[in-house]
């Protein structure tokens, strides 16, 4: 986009990952957890988030861990009430809350997530349910008005949810919810109540992502690709506190090059589309 300017002043161009404010997404959205943190390490973390590292001193503190779990359960009950109000679906606060809320787009791979839901449904129907953890899978987000494929994926999610939620056998195993009218206000309840944060965008496509930050600072575990802000979050919390998924950005580029015969060496991600050199037409496999 700015090739001419870059050639004149390359030093003016550098990456800045966007972010969210802890004042709203932890301090305001999760007052019980905020109070517990402040009680233990003071309130400096609100404007200096790295101070949260001081919480490591309480990892083996039984009283602190118990209160942390109680707060999480309280927040999950708030989210369950929001789901009941918005969807009329009753969910168990003791289930694993597996959440993907974000703008609907093919590279964000809500389609891949709902296919995983179909796989889980098939497992239960086949009796493969040993050591099963009850799971609520929550989707939320909006599609651009003219984005037909994104809207089709939303329709698919709702159809799958209708089948699973109507099956009496599934009630103790799996429920699927598409929360309508996703908004910032809803996210203030969703983030504190989430156990597992789905950040599975195709590596190389996600410039940053901010939902992952909101979930992480509220104590959710992230499953995500090695891309965007997930990389920076990993530096802060350590590999043991994230579950990485899928290919790396470079592996994606190489795979795409192999399948399509396109040379992506001139650019990366969405910004590189005009720089692609087509060697041969794409042949569906």
PDB file of C-alpha atoms in Angstrom:
ATOM      1  CA  UNK A   1       0.000   0.000   0.000  1.00  0.00           C
ATOM      2  CA  UNK A   2       2.805   2.414   0.856  1.00  0.00           C
ATOM      3  CA  UNK A   3       5.612   1.111  -1.330  1.00  0.00           C
ATOM      4  CA  UNK A   4       6.708   4.553  -2.580  1.00  0.00           C
ATOM      5  CA  UNK A   5       6.787   6.000   0.924  1.00  0.00           C
ATOM      6  CA  UNK A   6       8.673   2.971   2.226  1.00  0.00           C
ATOM      7  CA  UNK A   7      11.348   3.362  -0.446  1.00  0.00           C
ATOM      8  CA  UNK A   8      11.843   6.984   0.607  1.00  0.00           C
ATOM      9  CA  UNK A   9      11.653   6.526   4.392  1.00  0.00           C
ATOM     10  CA  UNK A  10      11.864   2.838   5.376  1.00  0.00           C
ATOM     11  CA  UNK A  11      12.705   3.758   8.974  1.00  0.00           C
ATOM     12  CA  UNK A  12       9.222   5.264   9.421  1.00  0.00           C
ATOM     13  CA  UNK A  13       7.516   1.892   9.053  1.00  0.00           C
ATOM     14  CA  UNK A  14       7.386  -0.468  12.030  1.00  0.00           C
ATOM     15  CA  UNK A  15       4.926  -2.785  13.667  1.00  0.00           C
ATOM     16  CA  UNK A  16       2.707  -1.802  16.580  1.00  0.00           C
ATOM     17  CA  UNK A  17       0.397  -4.413  18.048  1.00  0.00           C
ATOM     18  CA  UNK A  18      -2.885  -2.869  19.154  1.00  0.00           C
ATOM     19  CA  UNK A  19      -4.155  -3.627  22.626  1.00  0.00           C
ATOM     20  CA  UNK A  20      -6.885  -3.325  25.226  1.00  0.00           C
ATOM     21  CA  UNK A  21      -7.025  -1.511  28.540  1.00  0.00           C
ATOM     22  CA  UNK A  22      -6.856  -3.542  31.764  1.00  0.00           C
ATOM     23  CA  UNK A  23      -8.926  -0.820  33.417  1.00  0.00           C
ATOM     24  CA  UNK A  24     -11.959  -1.946  31.476  1.00  0.00           C
ATOM     25  CA  UNK A  25     -11.304  -5.581  30.613  1.00  0.00           C
ATOM     26  CA  UNK A  26     -10.197  -6.678  34.066  1.00  0.00           C
ATOM     27  CA  UNK A  27     -10.816  -3.810  36.471  1.00  0.00           C
ATOM     28  CA  UNK A  28     -14.360  -3.029  35.337  1.00  0.00           C
ATOM     29  CA  UNK A  29     -15.450  -6.318  33.728  1.00  0.00           C
ATOM     30  CA  UNK A  30     -14.238  -8.573  36.553  1.00  0.00           C
ATOM     31  CA  UNK A  31     -14.486  -6.628  39.823  1.00  0.00           C
ATOM     32  CA  UNK A  32     -14.236  -9.698  42.072  1.00  0.00           C
ATOM     33  CA  UNK A  33     -10.986 -10.886  40.499  1.00  0.00           C
ATOM     34  CA  UNK A  34      -9.643  -7.335  40.406  1.00  0.00           C
ATOM     35  CA  UNK A  35     -10.274  -6.960  44.132  1.00  0.00           C
ATOM     36  CA  UNK A  36      -8.509 -10.240  44.875  1.00  0.00           C
ATOM     37  CA  UNK A  37      -5.484  -9.236  42.808  1.00  0.00           C
ATOM     38  CA  UNK A  38      -5.309  -5.792  44.388  1.00  0.00           C
ATOM     39  CA  UNK A  39      -5.583  -7.298  47.845  1.00  0.00           C
ATOM     40  CA  UNK A  40      -2.502  -9.434  47.178  1.00  0.00           C
ATOM     41  CA  UNK A  41      -0.210  -7.202  45.110  1.00  0.00           C
ATOM     42  CA  UNK A  42      -1.640  -3.663  45.361  1.00  0.00           C
ATOM     43  CA  UNK A  43      -3.365  -1.654  42.635  1.00  0.00           C
ATOM     44  CA  UNK A  44      -0.312  -0.693  40.581  1.00  0.00           C
ATOM     45  CA  UNK A  45      -1.089  -3.456  38.068  1.00  0.00           C
ATOM     46  CA  UNK A  46      -4.022  -1.452  36.677  1.00  0.00           C
ATOM     47  CA  UNK A  47      -1.658   0.939  34.883  1.00  0.00           C
ATOM     48  CA  UNK A  48       1.406  -1.337  34.881  1.00  0.00           C
ATOM     49  CA  UNK A  49       0.191  -4.776  33.820  1.00  0.00           C
ATOM     50  CA  UNK A  50       3.571  -6.577  34.139  1.00  0.00           C
ATOM     51  CA  UNK A  51       3.066  -6.326  37.910  1.00  0.00           C
ATOM     52  CA  UNK A  52       0.724  -9.302  37.517  1.00  0.00           C
ATOM     53  CA  UNK A  53       3.897 -11.405  37.543  1.00  0.00           C
ATOM     54  CA  UNK A  54       3.803 -10.895  41.324  1.00  0.00           C
ATOM     55  CA  UNK A  55       0.851 -13.305  41.433  1.00  0.00           C
ATOM     56  CA  UNK A  56       3.336 -16.157  40.926  1.00  0.00           C
ATOM     57  CA  UNK A  57       4.023 -15.868  44.647  1.00  0.00           C
ATOM     58  CA  UNK A  58       0.494 -17.184  45.305  1.00  0.00           C
ATOM     59  CA  UNK A  59       0.417 -20.134  42.914  1.00  0.00           C
ATOM     60  CA  UNK A  60       0.625 -22.600  45.829  1.00  0.00           C
ATOM     61  CA  UNK A  61      -1.463 -20.523  48.236  1.00  0.00           C
ATOM     62  CA  UNK A  62      -4.539 -22.727  48.843  1.00  0.00           C
ATOM     63  CA  UNK A  63      -6.698 -19.890  50.130  1.00  0.00           C
ATOM     64  CA  UNK A  64      -5.864 -17.699  47.120  1.00  0.00           C
ATOM     65  CA  UNK A  65      -6.487 -20.528  44.630  1.00  0.00           C
ATOM     66  CA  UNK A  66      -9.819 -21.387  46.256  1.00  0.00           C
ATOM     67  CA  UNK A  67     -11.010 -17.800  46.043  1.00  0.00           C
ATOM     68  CA  UNK A  68      -9.820 -17.624  42.428  1.00  0.00           C
ATOM     69  CA  UNK A  69     -11.919 -20.701  41.552  1.00  0.00           C
ATOM     70  CA  UNK A  70     -14.941 -19.312  43.396  1.00  0.00           C
ATOM     71  CA  UNK A  71     -14.686 -16.087  41.406  1.00  0.00           C
ATOM     72  CA  UNK A  72     -14.451 -18.043  38.148  1.00  0.00           C
ATOM     73  CA  UNK A  73     -17.565 -20.010  39.065  1.00  0.00           C
ATOM     74  CA  UNK A  74     -19.401 -16.787  39.890  1.00  0.00           C
ATOM     75  CA  UNK A  75     -18.469 -15.377  36.478  1.00  0.00           C
ATOM     76  CA  UNK A  76     -19.526 -18.563  34.700  1.00  0.00           C
ATOM     77  CA  UNK A  77     -22.940 -18.325  36.346  1.00  0.00           C
ATOM     78  CA  UNK A  78     -23.226 -14.732  35.096  1.00  0.00           C
ATOM     79  CA  UNK A  79     -22.436 -15.952  31.582  1.00  0.00           C
ATOM     80  CA  UNK A  80     -24.944 -18.806  31.924  1.00  0.00           C
ATOM     81  CA  UNK A  81     -27.610 -16.242  32.846  1.00  0.00           C
ATOM     82  CA  UNK A  82     -26.723 -14.158  29.773  1.00  0.00           C
ATOM     83  CA  UNK A  83     -27.058 -17.248  27.552  1.00  0.00           C
ATOM     84  CA  UNK A  84     -30.411 -18.150  29.055  1.00  0.00           C
ATOM     85  CA  UNK A  85     -31.668 -14.602  28.592  1.00  0.00           C
ATOM     86  CA  UNK A  86     -30.415 -14.304  25.005  1.00  0.00           C
ATOM     87  CA  UNK A  87     -30.999 -17.841  23.737  1.00  0.00           C
ATOM     88  CA  UNK A  88     -33.345 -19.579  26.163  1.00  0.00           C
ATOM     89  CA  UNK A  89     -30.770 -22.326  26.654  1.00  0.00           C
ATOM     90  CA  UNK A  90     -29.853 -23.571  30.126  1.00  0.00           C
ATOM     91  CA  UNK A  91     -26.171 -24.403  30.496  1.00  0.00           C
ATOM     92  CA  UNK A  92     -24.247 -25.991  33.357  1.00  0.00           C
ATOM     93  CA  UNK A  93     -21.779 -23.681  35.099  1.00  0.00           C
ATOM     94  CA  UNK A  94     -19.616 -26.727  35.889  1.00  0.00           C
ATOM     95  CA  UNK A  95     -19.055 -27.483  32.193  1.00  0.00           C
ATOM     96  CA  UNK A  96     -15.953 -26.380  30.303  1.00  0.00           C
ATOM     97  CA  UNK A  97     -16.797 -23.059  28.636  1.00  0.00           C
ATOM     98  CA  UNK A  98     -15.100 -23.207  25.228  1.00  0.00           C
ATOM     99  CA  UNK A  99     -15.537 -19.815  23.542  1.00  0.00           C
ATOM    100  CA  UNK A 100     -14.864 -18.279  20.128  1.00  0.00           C
ATOM    101  CA  UNK A 101     -16.222 -14.755  19.789  1.00  0.00           C
ATOM    102  CA  UNK A 102     -14.879 -12.450  17.102  1.00  0.00           C
ATOM    103  CA  UNK A 103     -15.670 -11.024  13.675  1.00  0.00           C
ATOM    104  CA  UNK A 104     -16.761 -13.784  11.305  1.00  0.00           C
ATOM    105  CA  UNK A 105     -14.226 -14.402   8.564  1.00  0.00           C
ATOM    106  CA  UNK A 106     -12.924 -17.477   6.788  1.00  0.00           C
ATOM    107  CA  UNK A 107      -9.356 -16.925   8.023  1.00  0.00           C
ATOM    108  CA  UNK A 108     -10.610 -16.800  11.632  1.00  0.00           C
ATOM    109  CA  UNK A 109     -11.840 -20.356  11.059  1.00  0.00           C
ATOM    110  CA  UNK A 110     -15.153 -20.505  12.873  1.00  0.00           C
ATOM    111  CA  UNK A 111     -15.920 -23.135  10.233  1.00  0.00           C
ATOM    112  CA  UNK A 112     -13.095 -25.319  11.505  1.00  0.00           C
ATOM    113  CA  UNK A 113     -14.404 -24.939  15.047  1.00  0.00           C
ATOM    114  CA  UNK A 114     -17.957 -26.000  14.179  1.00  0.00           C
ATOM    115  CA  UNK A 115     -16.585 -29.004  12.274  1.00  0.00           C
ATOM    116  CA  UNK A 116     -14.825 -29.950  15.504  1.00  0.00           C
ATOM    117  CA  UNK A 117     -18.188 -29.680  17.260  1.00  0.00           C
ATOM    118  CA  UNK A 118     -19.653 -32.125  14.723  1.00  0.00           C
ATOM    119  CA  UNK A 119     -16.741 -34.463  15.488  1.00  0.00           C
ATOM    120  CA  UNK A 120     -17.455 -34.250  19.233  1.00  0.00           C
ATOM    121  CA  UNK A 121     -21.129 -34.953  18.610  1.00  0.00           C
ATOM    122  CA  UNK A 122     -20.225 -37.988  16.520  1.00  0.00           C
ATOM    123  CA  UNK A 123     -17.924 -39.272  19.278  1.00  0.00           C
ATOM    124  CA  UNK A 124     -20.685 -39.171  21.872  1.00  0.00           C
ATOM    125  CA  UNK A 125     -23.196 -40.803  19.538  1.00  0.00           C
ATOM    126  CA  UNK A 126     -20.703 -43.634  18.941  1.00  0.00           C
ATOM    127  CA  UNK A 127     -20.213 -44.110  22.678  1.00  0.00           C
ATOM    128  CA  UNK A 128     -16.678 -42.678  22.740  1.00  0.00           C
ATOM    129  CA  UNK A 129     -17.305 -40.697  25.907  1.00  0.00           C
ATOM    130  CA  UNK A 130     -14.873 -42.147  28.461  1.00  0.00           C
ATOM    131  CA  UNK A 131     -13.442 -39.476  30.796  1.00  0.00           C
ATOM    132  CA  UNK A 132     -15.561 -36.878  28.997  1.00  0.00           C
ATOM    133  CA  UNK A 133     -15.674 -33.327  30.328  1.00  0.00           C
ATOM    134  CA  UNK A 134     -19.062 -31.658  29.750  1.00  0.00           C
ATOM    135  CA  UNK A 135     -18.525 -28.783  27.344  1.00  0.00           C
ATOM    136  CA  UNK A 136     -20.362 -25.649  26.319  1.00  0.00           C
ATOM    137  CA  UNK A 137     -19.163 -24.297  22.987  1.00  0.00           C
ATOM    138  CA  UNK A 138     -20.090 -20.649  22.567  1.00  0.00           C
ATOM    139  CA  UNK A 139     -19.889 -18.666  19.336  1.00  0.00           C
ATOM    140  CA  UNK A 140     -20.464 -14.959  18.936  1.00  0.00           C
ATOM    141  CA  UNK A 141     -19.718 -12.277  16.403  1.00  0.00           C
ATOM    142  CA  UNK A 142     -20.994 -10.551  13.310  1.00  0.00           C
ATOM    143  CA  UNK A 143     -20.364 -10.790   9.578  1.00  0.00           C
ATOM    144  CA  UNK A 144     -19.972  -7.954   7.100  1.00  0.00           C
ATOM    145  CA  UNK A 145     -23.272  -7.247   5.355  1.00  0.00           C
ATOM    146  CA  UNK A 146     -22.141  -8.602   1.976  1.00  0.00           C
ATOM    147  CA  UNK A 147     -20.008 -11.499   3.227  1.00  0.00           C
ATOM    148  CA  UNK A 148     -22.075 -14.448   2.012  1.00  0.00           C
ATOM    149  CA  UNK A 149     -19.704 -17.182   3.180  1.00  0.00           C
ATOM    150  CA  UNK A 150     -19.418 -15.761   6.693  1.00  0.00           C
ATOM    151  CA  UNK A 151     -23.199 -15.595   6.974  1.00  0.00           C
ATOM    152  CA  UNK A 152     -23.446 -19.155   5.688  1.00  0.00           C
ATOM    153  CA  UNK A 153     -21.066 -20.280   8.456  1.00  0.00           C
ATOM    154  CA  UNK A 154     -23.277 -18.539  11.039  1.00  0.00           C
ATOM    155  CA  UNK A 155     -26.252 -20.414   9.600  1.00  0.00           C
ATOM    156  CA  UNK A 156     -24.362 -23.701   9.821  1.00  0.00           C
ATOM    157  CA  UNK A 157     -23.448 -23.051  13.464  1.00  0.00           C
ATOM    158  CA  UNK A 158     -27.073 -22.406  14.338  1.00  0.00           C
ATOM    159  CA  UNK A 159     -28.218 -25.527  12.491  1.00  0.00           C
ATOM    160  CA  UNK A 160     -25.653 -27.718  14.265  1.00  0.00           C
ATOM    161  CA  UNK A 161     -26.604 -26.146  17.606  1.00  0.00           C
ATOM    162  CA  UNK A 162     -30.272 -26.881  16.966  1.00  0.00           C
ATOM    163  CA  UNK A 163     -29.574 -30.568  16.329  1.00  0.00           C
ATOM    164  CA  UNK A 164     -27.235 -31.056  19.297  1.00  0.00           C
ATOM    165  CA  UNK A 165     -29.274 -29.109  21.829  1.00  0.00           C
ATOM    166  CA  UNK A 166     -32.444 -30.994  20.849  1.00  0.00           C
ATOM    167  CA  UNK A 167     -30.809 -34.389  21.434  1.00  0.00           C
ATOM    168  CA  UNK A 168     -31.579 -35.540  25.011  1.00  0.00           C
ATOM    169  CA  UNK A 169     -28.488 -37.755  25.061  1.00  0.00           C
ATOM    170  CA  UNK A 170     -26.244 -34.736  24.578  1.00  0.00           C
ATOM    171  CA  UNK A 171     -27.471 -32.682  27.540  1.00  0.00           C
ATOM    172  CA  UNK A 172     -24.851 -34.011  29.934  1.00  0.00           C
ATOM    173  CA  UNK A 173     -22.077 -33.965  27.324  1.00  0.00           C
ATOM    174  CA  UNK A 174     -22.285 -31.063  24.899  1.00  0.00           C
ATOM    175  CA  UNK A 175     -24.203 -27.875  24.196  1.00  0.00           C
ATOM    176  CA  UNK A 176     -23.670 -25.328  21.449  1.00  0.00           C
ATOM    177  CA  UNK A 177     -24.740 -21.700  21.586  1.00  0.00           C
ATOM    178  CA  UNK A 178     -24.619 -18.870  19.074  1.00  0.00           C
ATOM    179  CA  UNK A 179     -25.106 -15.728  21.148  1.00  0.00           C
ATOM    180  CA  UNK A 180     -27.049 -13.103  19.167  1.00  0.00           C
ATOM    181  CA  UNK A 181     -26.251  -9.395  19.169  1.00  0.00           C
ATOM    182  CA  UNK A 182     -22.657  -9.823  20.255  1.00  0.00           C
ATOM    183  CA  UNK A 183     -21.402  -6.536  21.696  1.00  0.00           C
ATOM    184  CA  UNK A 184     -18.771  -4.985  23.927  1.00  0.00           C
ATOM    185  CA  UNK A 185     -21.210  -5.144  26.849  1.00  0.00           C
ATOM    186  CA  UNK A 186     -21.739  -8.856  26.290  1.00  0.00           C
ATOM    187  CA  UNK A 187     -17.988  -9.389  26.090  1.00  0.00           C
ATOM    188  CA  UNK A 188     -17.616  -7.890  29.573  1.00  0.00           C
ATOM    189  CA  UNK A 189     -19.546 -10.936  30.822  1.00  0.00           C
ATOM    190  CA  UNK A 190     -18.182 -13.488  28.341  1.00  0.00           C
ATOM    191  CA  UNK A 191     -14.457 -12.902  28.970  1.00  0.00           C
ATOM    192  CA  UNK A 192     -14.529 -13.399  32.769  1.00  0.00           C
ATOM    193  CA  UNK A 193     -16.644 -16.554  32.395  1.00  0.00           C
ATOM    194  CA  UNK A 194     -14.539 -18.300  29.730  1.00  0.00           C
ATOM    195  CA  UNK A 195     -12.376 -21.350  30.453  1.00  0.00           C
ATOM    196  CA  UNK A 196     -10.909 -21.951  26.962  1.00  0.00           C
ATOM    197  CA  UNK A 197     -10.268 -19.142  24.488  1.00  0.00           C
ATOM    198  CA  UNK A 198     -10.284 -20.171  20.808  1.00  0.00           C
ATOM    199  CA  UNK A 199      -7.716 -18.138  18.841  1.00  0.00           C
ATOM    200  CA  UNK A 200      -7.269 -20.401  15.835  1.00  0.00           C
ATOM    201  CA  UNK A 201      -6.971 -17.924  12.943  1.00  0.00           C
ATOM    202  CA  UNK A 202      -4.803 -19.128  10.065  1.00  0.00           C
ATOM    203  CA  UNK A 203      -1.230 -18.192  10.949  1.00  0.00           C
ATOM    204  CA  UNK A 204       0.008 -15.261   8.906  1.00  0.00           C
ATOM    205  CA  UNK A 205      -3.423 -13.663   8.616  1.00  0.00           C
ATOM    206  CA  UNK A 206      -4.071 -12.313  12.123  1.00  0.00           C
ATOM    207  CA  UNK A 207      -2.362  -8.938  12.459  1.00  0.00           C
ATOM    208  CA  UNK A 208      -2.977  -8.883  16.193  1.00  0.00           C
ATOM    209  CA  UNK A 209      -6.276  -9.870  17.742  1.00  0.00           C
ATOM    210  CA  UNK A 210      -7.559  -8.299  20.941  1.00  0.00           C
ATOM    211  CA  UNK A 211     -10.092 -10.859  22.156  1.00  0.00           C
ATOM    212  CA  UNK A 212      -7.205 -13.120  23.148  1.00  0.00           C
ATOM    213  CA  UNK A 213      -5.918 -10.371  25.461  1.00  0.00           C
ATOM    214  CA  UNK A 214      -9.304  -9.927  27.131  1.00  0.00           C
ATOM    215  CA  UNK A 215      -9.674 -13.652  27.754  1.00  0.00           C
ATOM    216  CA  UNK A 216      -6.119 -14.151  28.959  1.00  0.00           C
ATOM    217  CA  UNK A 217      -6.169 -11.373  31.561  1.00  0.00           C
ATOM    218  CA  UNK A 218      -9.380 -12.874  32.958  1.00  0.00           C
ATOM    219  CA  UNK A 219      -7.742 -16.240  33.525  1.00  0.00           C
ATOM    220  CA  UNK A 220      -8.766 -18.237  30.440  1.00  0.00           C
ATOM    221  CA  UNK A 221      -6.441 -20.726  28.793  1.00  0.00           C
ATOM    222  CA  UNK A 222      -5.699 -19.994  25.127  1.00  0.00           C
ATOM    223  CA  UNK A 223      -5.604 -22.500  22.307  1.00  0.00           C
ATOM    224  CA  UNK A 224      -4.231 -20.656  19.318  1.00  0.00           C
ATOM    225  CA  UNK A 225      -1.987 -20.435  16.312  1.00  0.00           C
ATOM    226  CA  UNK A 226       1.475 -18.931  16.580  1.00  0.00           C
ATOM    227  CA  UNK A 227       0.383 -15.581  15.200  1.00  0.00           C
ATOM    228  CA  UNK A 228      -0.599 -12.054  16.160  1.00  0.00           C
ATOM    229  CA  UNK A 229      -0.758 -11.177  19.824  1.00  0.00           C
ATOM    230  CA  UNK A 230      -0.632 -14.871  20.754  1.00  0.00           C
ATOM    231  CA  UNK A 231       3.126 -14.657  20.222  1.00  0.00           C
ATOM    232  CA  UNK A 232       3.487 -11.741  22.628  1.00  0.00           C
ATOM    233  CA  UNK A 233       1.183 -13.353  25.184  1.00  0.00           C
ATOM    234  CA  UNK A 234       3.356 -16.473  25.096  1.00  0.00           C
ATOM    235  CA  UNK A 235       6.396 -14.382  25.996  1.00  0.00           C
ATOM    236  CA  UNK A 236       4.605 -13.108  29.086  1.00  0.00           C
ATOM    237  CA  UNK A 237       2.892 -16.247  30.383  1.00  0.00           C
ATOM    238  CA  UNK A 238       5.191 -19.018  29.114  1.00  0.00           C
ATOM    239  CA  UNK A 239       4.640 -21.938  26.751  1.00  0.00           C
ATOM    240  CA  UNK A 240       3.087 -24.038  29.501  1.00  0.00           C
ATOM    241  CA  UNK A 241       0.103 -21.674  29.757  1.00  0.00           C
ATOM    242  CA  UNK A 242      -0.927 -21.740  26.091  1.00  0.00           C
ATOM    243  CA  UNK A 243      -1.872 -24.603  23.825  1.00  0.00           C
ATOM    244  CA  UNK A 244      -0.567 -24.061  20.313  1.00  0.00           C
ATOM    245  CA  UNK A 245      -2.533 -25.244  17.330  1.00  0.00           C
ATOM    246  CA  UNK A 246      -1.946 -25.768  13.619  1.00  0.00           C
ATOM    247  CA  UNK A 247       0.804 -24.645  11.290  1.00  0.00           C
ATOM    248  CA  UNK A 248       3.178 -21.733  11.704  1.00  0.00           C
ATOM    249  CA  UNK A 249       2.926 -18.778   9.311  1.00  0.00           C
ATOM    250  CA  UNK A 250       5.907 -20.003   7.293  1.00  0.00           C
ATOM    251  CA  UNK A 251       4.440 -23.516   7.053  1.00  0.00           C
ATOM    252  CA  UNK A 252       1.160 -22.022   5.817  1.00  0.00           C
ATOM    253  CA  UNK A 253       2.980 -20.036   3.117  1.00  0.00           C
ATOM    254  CA  UNK A 254       4.906 -23.102   1.990  1.00  0.00           C
ATOM    255  CA  UNK A 255       1.774 -25.260   1.919  1.00  0.00           C
ATOM    256  CA  UNK A 256      -0.148 -22.656  -0.053  1.00  0.00           C
ATOM    257  CA  UNK A 257       2.734 -22.369  -2.483  1.00  0.00           C
ATOM    258  CA  UNK A 258       2.781 -26.151  -2.916  1.00  0.00           C
ATOM    259  CA  UNK A 259      -0.975 -26.428  -3.483  1.00  0.00           C
ATOM    260  CA  UNK A 260      -1.541 -23.387  -5.690  1.00  0.00           C
ATOM    261  CA  UNK A 261       1.806 -23.074  -7.415  1.00  0.00           C
ATOM    262  CA  UNK A 262       1.985 -19.419  -6.325  1.00  0.00           C
ATOM    263  CA  UNK A 263       5.154 -17.643  -5.308  1.00  0.00           C
ATOM    264  CA  UNK A 264       4.467 -15.774  -2.048  1.00  0.00           C
ATOM    265  CA  UNK A 265       8.047 -14.744  -1.502  1.00  0.00           C
ATOM    266  CA  UNK A 266       7.307 -11.065  -2.218  1.00  0.00           C
ATOM    267  CA  UNK A 267       4.914 -10.545   0.653  1.00  0.00           C
ATOM    268  CA  UNK A 268       3.055 -11.936   3.590  1.00  0.00           C
ATOM    269  CA  UNK A 269      -0.610 -12.385   4.431  1.00  0.00           C
ATOM    270  CA  UNK A 270      -3.485 -10.320   3.106  1.00  0.00           C
ATOM    271  CA  UNK A 271      -1.269  -7.386   2.170  1.00  0.00           C
ATOM    272  CA  UNK A 272       0.677  -9.533  -0.297  1.00  0.00           C
ATOM    273  CA  UNK A 273      -2.170 -10.487  -2.635  1.00  0.00           C
ATOM    274  CA  UNK A 274      -1.158  -8.014  -5.345  1.00  0.00           C
ATOM    275  CA  UNK A 275       2.457  -9.203  -5.160  1.00  0.00           C
ATOM    276  CA  UNK A 276       1.639 -12.853  -5.909  1.00  0.00           C
ATOM    277  CA  UNK A 277       3.130 -14.304  -9.077  1.00  0.00           C
ATOM    278  CA  UNK A 278       0.861 -17.013 -10.485  1.00  0.00           C
ATOM    279  CA  UNK A 279       2.784 -19.904 -12.034  1.00  0.00           C
ATOM    280  CA  UNK A 280      -0.185 -22.116 -12.904  1.00  0.00           C
ATOM    281  CA  UNK A 281      -3.943 -22.196 -12.244  1.00  0.00           C
ATOM    282  CA  UNK A 282      -5.184 -23.599  -8.971  1.00  0.00           C
ATOM    283  CA  UNK A 283      -6.317 -27.180  -9.319  1.00  0.00           C
ATOM    284  CA  UNK A 284      -8.755 -28.383  -6.626  1.00  0.00           C
ATOM    285  CA  UNK A 285      -7.609 -31.510  -4.813  1.00  0.00           C
TER     286      UNK A 285
END
